[in-house]
PDB file of C-alpha atoms in Angstrom:
ATOM      1  CA  GLY A   1     -10.578 203.554 -57.687  1.00  0.00           C
ATOM      2  CA  ASN A   2     -14.116 202.928 -56.431  1.00  0.00           C
ATOM      3  CA  LEU A   3     -12.762 200.694 -53.652  1.00  0.00           C
ATOM      4  CA  VAL A   4     -10.245 203.229 -52.440  1.00  0.00           C
ATOM      5  CA  ALA A   5     -12.894 205.976 -52.654  1.00  0.00           C
ATOM      6  CA  ALA A   6     -15.129 203.833 -50.421  1.00  0.00           C
ATOM      7  CA  GLY A   7     -12.399 203.675 -47.765  1.00  0.00           C
ATOM      8  CA  GLY A   8     -10.952 200.293 -48.713  1.00  0.00           C
ATOM      9  CA  GLN A   9      -7.873 198.734 -50.283  1.00  0.00           C
ATOM     10  CA  GLY A  10      -7.472 198.425 -54.048  1.00  0.00           C
ATOM     11  CA  ALA A  11      -7.005 194.650 -53.855  1.00  0.00           C
ATOM     12  CA  PRO A  12      -7.604 191.745 -53.911  1.00  0.00           C
ATOM     13  CA  LEU A  13     -10.177 191.734 -56.708  1.00  0.00           C
ATOM     14  CA  VAL A  14     -10.767 188.052 -57.424  1.00  0.00           C
ATOM     15  CA  PRO A  15     -12.497 186.648 -54.280  1.00  0.00           C
ATOM     16  CA  ALA A  16     -15.985 187.407 -55.634  1.00  0.00           C
ATOM     17  CA  PHE A  17     -15.129 185.287 -58.688  1.00  0.00           C
ATOM     18  CA  HIS A  18     -13.688 182.530 -56.489  1.00  0.00           C
ATOM     19  CA  ALA A  19     -17.028 182.444 -54.657  1.00  0.00           C
ATOM     20  CA  ALA A  20     -18.986 182.226 -57.913  1.00  0.00           C
ATOM     21  CA  GLN A  21     -16.751 179.416 -59.184  1.00  0.00           C
ATOM     22  CA  PHE A  22     -15.692 177.335 -56.181  1.00  0.00           C
ATOM     23  CA  SER A  23     -18.194 177.661 -53.282  1.00  0.00           C
ATOM     24  CA  ALA A  24     -18.803 174.372 -51.429  1.00  0.00           C
ATOM     25  CA  ALA A  25     -20.909 172.880 -48.638  1.00  0.00           C
ATOM     26  CA  GLN A  26     -17.951 173.192 -46.236  1.00  0.00           C
ATOM     27  CA  THR A  27     -15.497 176.026 -45.606  1.00  0.00           C
ATOM     28  CA  ARG A  28     -13.077 176.229 -48.511  1.00  0.00           C
ATOM     29  CA  VAL A  29      -9.959 178.339 -49.075  1.00  0.00           C
ATOM     30  CA  VAL A  30      -8.876 179.372 -52.572  1.00  0.00           C
ATOM     31  CA  LEU A  31      -5.161 180.233 -52.615  1.00  0.00           C
ATOM     32  CA  ASN A  32      -3.629 182.210 -55.475  1.00  0.00           C
ATOM     33  CA  LEU A  33       0.157 181.920 -55.743  1.00  0.00           C
ATOM     34  CA  GLY A  34       1.284 184.839 -57.884  1.00  0.00           C
ATOM     35  CA  GLY A  35       4.043 187.272 -56.973  1.00  0.00           C
ATOM     36  CA  ILE A  36       2.022 187.731 -53.797  1.00  0.00           C
ATOM     37  CA  ALA A  37      -0.101 185.044 -52.149  1.00  0.00           C
ATOM     38  CA  ASN A  38      -3.739 185.811 -51.482  1.00  0.00           C
ATOM     39  CA  ILE A  39      -6.492 183.696 -50.014  1.00  0.00           C
ATOM     40  CA  THR A  40     -10.257 183.712 -50.341  1.00  0.00           C
ATOM     41  CA  ILE A  41     -12.185 182.096 -47.484  1.00  0.00           C
ATOM     42  CA  LEU A  42     -15.551 180.796 -48.666  1.00  0.00           C
ATOM     43  CA  GLU A  43     -18.033 179.909 -45.921  1.00  0.00           C
ATOM     44  CA  PRO A  44     -21.034 177.623 -46.568  1.00  0.00           C
ATOM     45  CA  ASP A  45     -23.403 180.485 -45.557  1.00  0.00           C
ATOM     46  CA  GLY A  46     -22.092 182.626 -48.425  1.00  0.00           C
ATOM     47  CA  THR A  47     -19.723 184.772 -46.316  1.00  0.00           C
ATOM     48  CA  ILE A  48     -16.620 185.711 -48.329  1.00  0.00           C
ATOM     49  CA  ARG A  49     -13.391 187.003 -46.850  1.00  0.00           C
ATOM     50  CA  GLY A  50     -10.123 187.543 -48.656  1.00  0.00           C
ATOM     51  CA  PHE A  51      -6.710 189.102 -48.142  1.00  0.00           C
ATOM     52  CA  ASP A  52      -3.026 188.938 -49.089  1.00  0.00           C
ATOM     53  CA  THR A  53      -0.941 186.668 -46.837  1.00  0.00           C
ATOM     54  CA  GLY A  54       2.494 187.922 -47.987  1.00  0.00           C
ATOM     55  CA  PRO A  55       5.010 186.940 -50.672  1.00  0.00           C
ATOM     56  CA  ALA A  56       4.431 183.870 -52.851  1.00  0.00           C
ATOM     57  CA  ASN A  57       6.888 183.790 -55.780  1.00  0.00           C
ATOM     58  CA  MET A  58       8.147 187.378 -55.685  1.00  0.00           C
ATOM     59  CA  LEU A  59      11.165 187.002 -53.383  1.00  0.00           C
ATOM     60  CA  MET A  60      12.071 183.529 -54.674  1.00  0.00           C
ATOM     61  CA  ASP A  61      12.000 184.799 -58.282  1.00  0.00           C
ATOM     62  CA  ALA A  62      14.111 187.873 -57.456  1.00  0.00           C
ATOM     63  CA  TRP A  63      16.704 185.813 -55.544  1.00  0.00           C
ATOM     64  CA  VAL A  64      17.101 183.079 -58.185  1.00  0.00           C
ATOM     65  CA  GLN A  65      17.326 185.736 -60.898  1.00  0.00           C
ATOM     66  CA  ARG A  66      20.138 187.486 -59.034  1.00  0.00           C
ATOM     67  CA  HIS A  67      22.115 184.298 -58.341  1.00  0.00           C
ATOM     68  CA  LEU A  68      21.392 181.937 -61.256  1.00  0.00           C
ATOM     69  CA  GLY A  69      20.125 184.378 -63.894  1.00  0.00           C
ATOM     70  CA  THR A  70      16.910 182.383 -64.442  1.00  0.00           C
ATOM     71  CA  PRO A  71      13.487 184.077 -64.145  1.00  0.00           C
ATOM     72  CA  TYR A  72      12.213 181.517 -61.601  1.00  0.00           C
ATOM     73  CA  ASP A  73      13.260 178.380 -59.725  1.00  0.00           C
ATOM     74  CA  ALA A  74      11.521 175.680 -61.805  1.00  0.00           C
ATOM     75  CA  ASP A  75       9.776 173.160 -59.511  1.00  0.00           C
ATOM     76  CA  GLY A  76      11.664 174.662 -56.562  1.00  0.00           C
ATOM     77  CA  ALA A  77      14.600 172.452 -57.592  1.00  0.00           C
ATOM     78  CA  TRP A  78      17.267 174.945 -56.440  1.00  0.00           C
ATOM     79  CA  ALA A  79      15.478 175.587 -53.137  1.00  0.00           C
ATOM     80  CA  ALA A  80      15.329 171.814 -52.619  1.00  0.00           C
ATOM     81  CA  THR A  81      19.166 171.663 -52.650  1.00  0.00           C
ATOM     82  CA  GLY A  82      19.357 174.120 -49.735  1.00  0.00           C
ATOM     83  CA  HIS A  83      18.743 173.802 -45.995  1.00  0.00           C
ATOM     84  CA  THR A  84      16.592 176.458 -44.326  1.00  0.00           C
ATOM     85  CA  PRO A  85      18.476 178.454 -41.659  1.00  0.00           C
ATOM     86  CA  ALA A  86      15.905 178.409 -38.824  1.00  0.00           C
ATOM     87  CA  ARG A  87      16.962 181.798 -37.418  1.00  0.00           C
ATOM     88  CA  LEU A  88      16.510 183.506 -40.788  1.00  0.00           C
ATOM     89  CA  LEU A  89      13.057 182.003 -41.311  1.00  0.00           C
ATOM     90  CA  GLU A  90      12.040 183.002 -37.780  1.00  0.00           C
ATOM     91  CA  ASN A  91      13.279 186.559 -38.333  1.00  0.00           C
ATOM     92  CA  MET A  92      11.413 186.883 -41.644  1.00  0.00           C
ATOM     93  CA  LEU A  93       8.164 185.517 -40.179  1.00  0.00           C
ATOM     94  CA  ALA A  94       8.495 187.994 -37.293  1.00  0.00           C
ATOM     95  CA  ASP A  95       7.995 190.917 -39.696  1.00  0.00           C
ATOM     96  CA  PRO A  96       5.157 193.076 -38.291  1.00  0.00           C
ATOM     97  CA  TRP A  97       3.283 192.983 -41.624  1.00  0.00           C
ATOM     98  CA  PHE A  98       2.298 189.342 -41.002  1.00  0.00           C
ATOM     99  CA  LYS A  99       0.651 190.303 -37.701  1.00  0.00           C
ATOM    100  CA  GLN A 100      -1.557 193.005 -39.254  1.00  0.00           C
ATOM    101  CA  PRO A 101      -5.229 192.027 -39.182  1.00  0.00           C
ATOM    102  CA  PRO A 102      -7.045 191.540 -42.512  1.00  0.00           C
ATOM    103  CA  PRO A 103      -8.336 192.914 -44.779  1.00  0.00           C
ATOM    104  CA  LYS A 104      -4.865 193.774 -46.061  1.00  0.00           C
ATOM    105  CA  SER A 105      -2.883 193.814 -49.277  1.00  0.00           C
ATOM    106  CA  THR A 106       0.819 194.004 -50.045  1.00  0.00           C
ATOM    107  CA  GLY A 107       3.342 194.090 -52.894  1.00  0.00           C
ATOM    108  CA  ARG A 108       6.859 194.986 -53.936  1.00  0.00           C
ATOM    109  CA  ASP A 109       6.909 198.046 -51.667  1.00  0.00           C
ATOM    110  CA  ASP A 110       6.824 195.763 -48.601  1.00  0.00           C
ATOM    111  CA  PHE A 111       8.686 192.652 -49.813  1.00  0.00           C
ATOM    112  CA  ASN A 112      11.737 193.021 -52.084  1.00  0.00           C
ATOM    113  CA  LEU A 113      15.465 192.228 -52.158  1.00  0.00           C
ATOM    114  CA  GLU A 114      16.213 195.207 -49.901  1.00  0.00           C
ATOM    115  CA  TRP A 115      13.818 193.745 -47.320  1.00  0.00           C
ATOM    116  CA  LEU A 116      15.617 190.392 -47.603  1.00  0.00           C
ATOM    117  CA  LYS A 117      19.011 192.049 -47.246  1.00  0.00           C
ATOM    118  CA  ARG A 118      17.850 193.751 -44.018  1.00  0.00           C
ATOM    119  CA  LYS A 119      16.648 190.396 -42.653  1.00  0.00           C
ATOM    120  CA  LEU A 120      20.001 188.764 -43.499  1.00  0.00           C
ATOM    121  CA  GLN A 121      21.886 191.626 -41.805  1.00  0.00           C
ATOM    122  CA  GLN A 122      19.657 191.468 -38.706  1.00  0.00           C
ATOM    123  CA  THR A 123      20.148 187.694 -38.457  1.00  0.00           C
ATOM    124  CA  PHE A 124      23.825 187.225 -39.411  1.00  0.00           C
ATOM    125  CA  GLY A 125      25.407 190.692 -39.219  1.00  0.00           C
ATOM    126  CA  GLU A 126      26.902 192.996 -41.850  1.00  0.00           C
ATOM    127  CA  ASP A 127      29.718 190.647 -42.883  1.00  0.00           C
ATOM    128  CA  LYS A 128      28.406 188.755 -45.930  1.00  0.00           C
ATOM    129  CA  SER A 129      30.966 185.979 -45.443  1.00  0.00           C
ATOM    130  CA  THR A 130      28.895 184.851 -42.426  1.00  0.00           C
ATOM    131  CA  TRP A 131      25.656 184.690 -44.443  1.00  0.00           C
ATOM    132  CA  PRO A 132      24.195 181.333 -45.537  1.00  0.00           C
ATOM    133  CA  ALA A 133      24.745 179.933 -49.029  1.00  0.00           C
ATOM    134  CA  ALA A 134      22.400 181.382 -51.671  1.00  0.00           C
ATOM    135  CA  ALA A 135      20.543 178.042 -52.039  1.00  0.00           C
ATOM    136  CA  ASP A 136      19.906 177.996 -48.277  1.00  0.00           C
ATOM    137  CA  VAL A 137      18.371 181.474 -48.521  1.00  0.00           C
ATOM    138  CA  GLN A 138      16.183 180.213 -51.395  1.00  0.00           C
ATOM    139  CA  ALA A 139      15.057 177.296 -49.217  1.00  0.00           C
ATOM    140  CA  ALA A 140      14.167 179.792 -46.465  1.00  0.00           C
ATOM    141  CA  LEU A 141      12.192 181.950 -48.909  1.00  0.00           C
ATOM    142  CA  LEU A 142      10.189 178.913 -50.020  1.00  0.00           C
ATOM    143  CA  GLN A 143       9.454 178.091 -46.381  1.00  0.00           C
ATOM    144  CA  LEU A 144       8.544 181.740 -45.717  1.00  0.00           C
ATOM    145  CA  THR A 145       5.863 181.481 -48.416  1.00  0.00           C
ATOM    146  CA  ALA A 146       4.546 178.127 -47.169  1.00  0.00           C
ATOM    147  CA  GLN A 147       4.621 179.004 -43.452  1.00  0.00           C
ATOM    148  CA  SER A 148       3.081 182.486 -43.766  1.00  0.00           C
ATOM    149  CA  ILE A 149       0.219 181.121 -45.891  1.00  0.00           C
ATOM    150  CA  ALA A 150      -0.382 178.180 -43.540  1.00  0.00           C
ATOM    151  CA  ALA A 151      -0.346 180.481 -40.489  1.00  0.00           C
ATOM    152  CA  ALA A 152      -2.937 182.776 -42.100  1.00  0.00           C
ATOM    153  CA  ILE A 153      -5.201 179.822 -42.945  1.00  0.00           C
ATOM    154  CA  ARG A 154      -4.843 178.251 -39.488  1.00  0.00           C
ATOM    155  CA  LYS A 155      -5.690 181.584 -37.848  1.00  0.00           C
ATOM    156  CA  HIS A 156      -8.487 182.845 -40.101  1.00  0.00           C
ATOM    157  CA  ALA A 157      -9.974 179.620 -41.517  1.00  0.00           C
ATOM    158  CA  PRO A 158      -9.217 176.905 -38.927  1.00  0.00           C
ATOM    159  CA  GLN A 159     -12.323 175.001 -40.047  1.00  0.00           C
ATOM    160  CA  ALA A 160     -11.262 174.819 -43.730  1.00  0.00           C
ATOM    161  CA  ALA A 161     -12.071 171.446 -45.305  1.00  0.00           C
ATOM    162  CA  ASP A 162      -9.716 171.985 -48.241  1.00  0.00           C
ATOM    163  CA  VAL A 163      -7.476 174.500 -50.023  1.00  0.00           C
ATOM    164  CA  LEU A 164      -7.680 174.934 -53.811  1.00  0.00           C
ATOM    165  CA  VAL A 165      -4.530 176.389 -55.344  1.00  0.00           C
ATOM    166  CA  CYS A 166      -4.164 178.453 -58.519  1.00  0.00           C
ATOM    167  CA  GLY A 167      -1.571 180.808 -60.040  1.00  0.00           C
ATOM    168  CA  GLY A 168       1.967 180.270 -61.306  1.00  0.00           C
ATOM    169  CA  GLY A 169       3.276 178.970 -57.966  1.00  0.00           C
ATOM    170  CA  SER A 170       0.895 176.001 -58.108  1.00  0.00           C
ATOM    171  CA  GLY A 171       3.350 174.422 -60.577  1.00  0.00           C
ATOM    172  CA  ASN A 172       6.202 174.579 -58.029  1.00  0.00           C
ATOM    173  CA  ARG A 173       6.257 171.017 -56.659  1.00  0.00           C
ATOM    174  CA  ALA A 174       8.619 171.811 -53.765  1.00  0.00           C
ATOM    175  CA  LEU A 175       6.374 174.711 -52.683  1.00  0.00           C
ATOM    176  CA  MET A 176       3.206 172.594 -52.943  1.00  0.00           C
ATOM    177  CA  ALA A 177       4.850 169.866 -50.834  1.00  0.00           C
ATOM    178  CA  ALA A 178       5.936 172.416 -48.189  1.00  0.00           C
ATOM    179  CA  LEU A 179       2.422 173.873 -48.136  1.00  0.00           C
ATOM    180  CA  GLN A 180       0.780 170.481 -47.729  1.00  0.00           C
ATOM    181  CA  ALA A 181       3.198 169.668 -44.890  1.00  0.00           C
ATOM    182  CA  ALA A 182       2.282 172.937 -43.127  1.00  0.00           C
ATOM    183  CA  LEU A 183      -1.491 172.694 -43.596  1.00  0.00           C
ATOM    184  CA  PRO A 184      -3.968 170.637 -41.567  1.00  0.00           C
ATOM    185  CA  CYS A 185      -6.291 170.003 -44.551  1.00  0.00           C
ATOM    186  CA  PRO A 186      -5.922 168.612 -48.102  1.00  0.00           C
ATOM    187  CA  LEU A 187      -4.458 170.729 -50.892  1.00  0.00           C
ATOM    188  CA  ALA A 188      -5.668 170.457 -54.507  1.00  0.00           C
ATOM    189  CA  HIS A 189      -5.240 172.314 -57.798  1.00  0.00           C
ATOM    190  CA  THR A 190      -8.246 174.231 -59.144  1.00  0.00           C
ATOM    191  CA  ASP A 191      -7.789 172.034 -62.270  1.00  0.00           C
ATOM    192  CA  ASP A 192      -9.491 169.269 -60.271  1.00  0.00           C
ATOM    193  CA  TYR A 193     -12.494 171.585 -59.808  1.00  0.00           C
ATOM    194  CA  GLY A 194     -13.104 172.643 -63.383  1.00  0.00           C
ATOM    195  CA  LEU A 195     -10.690 175.529 -64.012  1.00  0.00           C
ATOM    196  CA  SER A 196      -6.975 175.381 -64.861  1.00  0.00           C
ATOM    197  CA  ALA A 197      -4.752 176.874 -62.144  1.00  0.00           C
ATOM    198  CA  GLN A 198      -3.131 179.015 -64.867  1.00  0.00           C
ATOM    199  CA  TRP A 199      -6.476 180.413 -66.119  1.00  0.00           C
ATOM    200  CA  VAL A 200      -8.190 181.431 -62.874  1.00  0.00           C
ATOM    201  CA  GLU A 201      -6.922 185.019 -62.820  1.00  0.00           C
ATOM    202  CA  ALA A 202      -7.637 185.619 -66.519  1.00  0.00           C
ATOM    203  CA  ALA A 203     -11.125 184.140 -66.135  1.00  0.00           C
ATOM    204  CA  ALA A 204     -11.671 186.296 -63.038  1.00  0.00           C
ATOM    205  CA  PHE A 205     -10.926 189.522 -64.903  1.00  0.00           C
ATOM    206  CA  ALA A 206     -13.260 188.533 -67.741  1.00  0.00           C
ATOM    207  CA  TRP A 207     -15.913 187.829 -65.082  1.00  0.00           C
ATOM    208  CA  LEU A 208     -15.221 191.215 -63.421  1.00  0.00           C
ATOM    209  CA  ALA A 209     -15.787 192.899 -66.801  1.00  0.00           C
ATOM    210  CA  TRP A 210     -19.121 191.053 -67.069  1.00  0.00           C
ATOM    211  CA  CYS A 211     -20.006 192.236 -63.537  1.00  0.00           C
ATOM    212  CA  HIS A 212     -19.254 195.811 -64.567  1.00  0.00           C
ATOM    213  CA  ASP A 213     -21.422 195.537 -67.690  1.00  0.00           C
ATOM    214  CA  THR A 214     -24.317 194.007 -65.752  1.00  0.00           C
ATOM    215  CA  ASN A 215     -23.939 196.448 -62.830  1.00  0.00           C
ATOM    216  CA  ARG A 216     -23.188 193.629 -60.382  1.00  0.00           C
ATOM    217  CA  PRO A 217     -21.102 194.597 -57.288  1.00  0.00           C
ATOM    218  CA  ALA A 218     -17.856 192.601 -57.209  1.00  0.00           C
ATOM    219  CA  GLY A 219     -15.900 194.781 -54.755  1.00  0.00           C
ATOM    220  CA  LEU A 220     -16.771 193.100 -51.453  1.00  0.00           C
ATOM    221  CA  PRO A 221     -16.415 194.835 -48.041  1.00  0.00           C
ATOM    222  CA  GLY A 222     -15.202 191.573 -46.402  1.00  0.00           C
ATOM    223  CA  VAL A 223     -12.279 191.597 -48.814  1.00  0.00           C
ATOM    224  CA  THR A 224     -11.388 195.232 -49.375  1.00  0.00           C
ATOM    225  CA  GLY A 225     -12.518 196.789 -46.091  1.00  0.00           C
ATOM    226  CA  ALA A 226     -14.599 199.308 -48.041  1.00  0.00           C
ATOM    227  CA  ARG A 227     -17.809 200.598 -46.450  1.00  0.00           C
ATOM    228  CA  ARG A 228     -20.091 199.114 -49.083  1.00  0.00           C
ATOM    229  CA  PRO A 229     -20.128 196.654 -51.992  1.00  0.00           C
ATOM    230  CA  SER A 230     -19.041 198.450 -55.140  1.00  0.00           C
ATOM    231  CA  VAL A 231     -19.352 198.009 -58.880  1.00  0.00           C
ATOM    232  CA  LEU A 232     -15.781 198.056 -60.166  1.00  0.00           C
TER     233      LEU A 232
END
């Protein structure tokens, strides 16, 4: 509420914690792969920027649930059986949201199965018999996540020395491999830097509560676009 009142976005909230936990002597990116992907760019001079890059697991989870009835595609195994239709991936990456300058945030209102259906119709027409196999669409969704994240990092943190990954998607081996292939710098799990990839968000919210109690501003203008740092 304080962020929105100060003219900013309500998210992302964790970059201040990422800075406290993971700052380094070189530019570092912390990538959270939840439903949505968000990055924190940590500069050696203490500058912190952060924004959502687009969908991480959200579309993949929704698609696998619809077609296989499972809540997620474990290890990206189903996506790995498919072949990405290049035209579909191109059409999805052309969505104007990706071109918006940061700071920005997104969610289910922007990226959902209706959005995917529109992209399939635009690419292959109304006749579903001409659409790719469901596994091929899953492969394209995995590439959409990897390519949109990599494009954001290349554009906004070209000097990044490494990318530390956390969140549920960090356990998806096919996604991690696609990300590493798309990125110009090494990829690692936050586990290698002292905090389990599955615990980062929980630890961040405990830290945000501590910030609130100690009156420490954790809402950062470089992340939310608000006019001033704010106590959350």
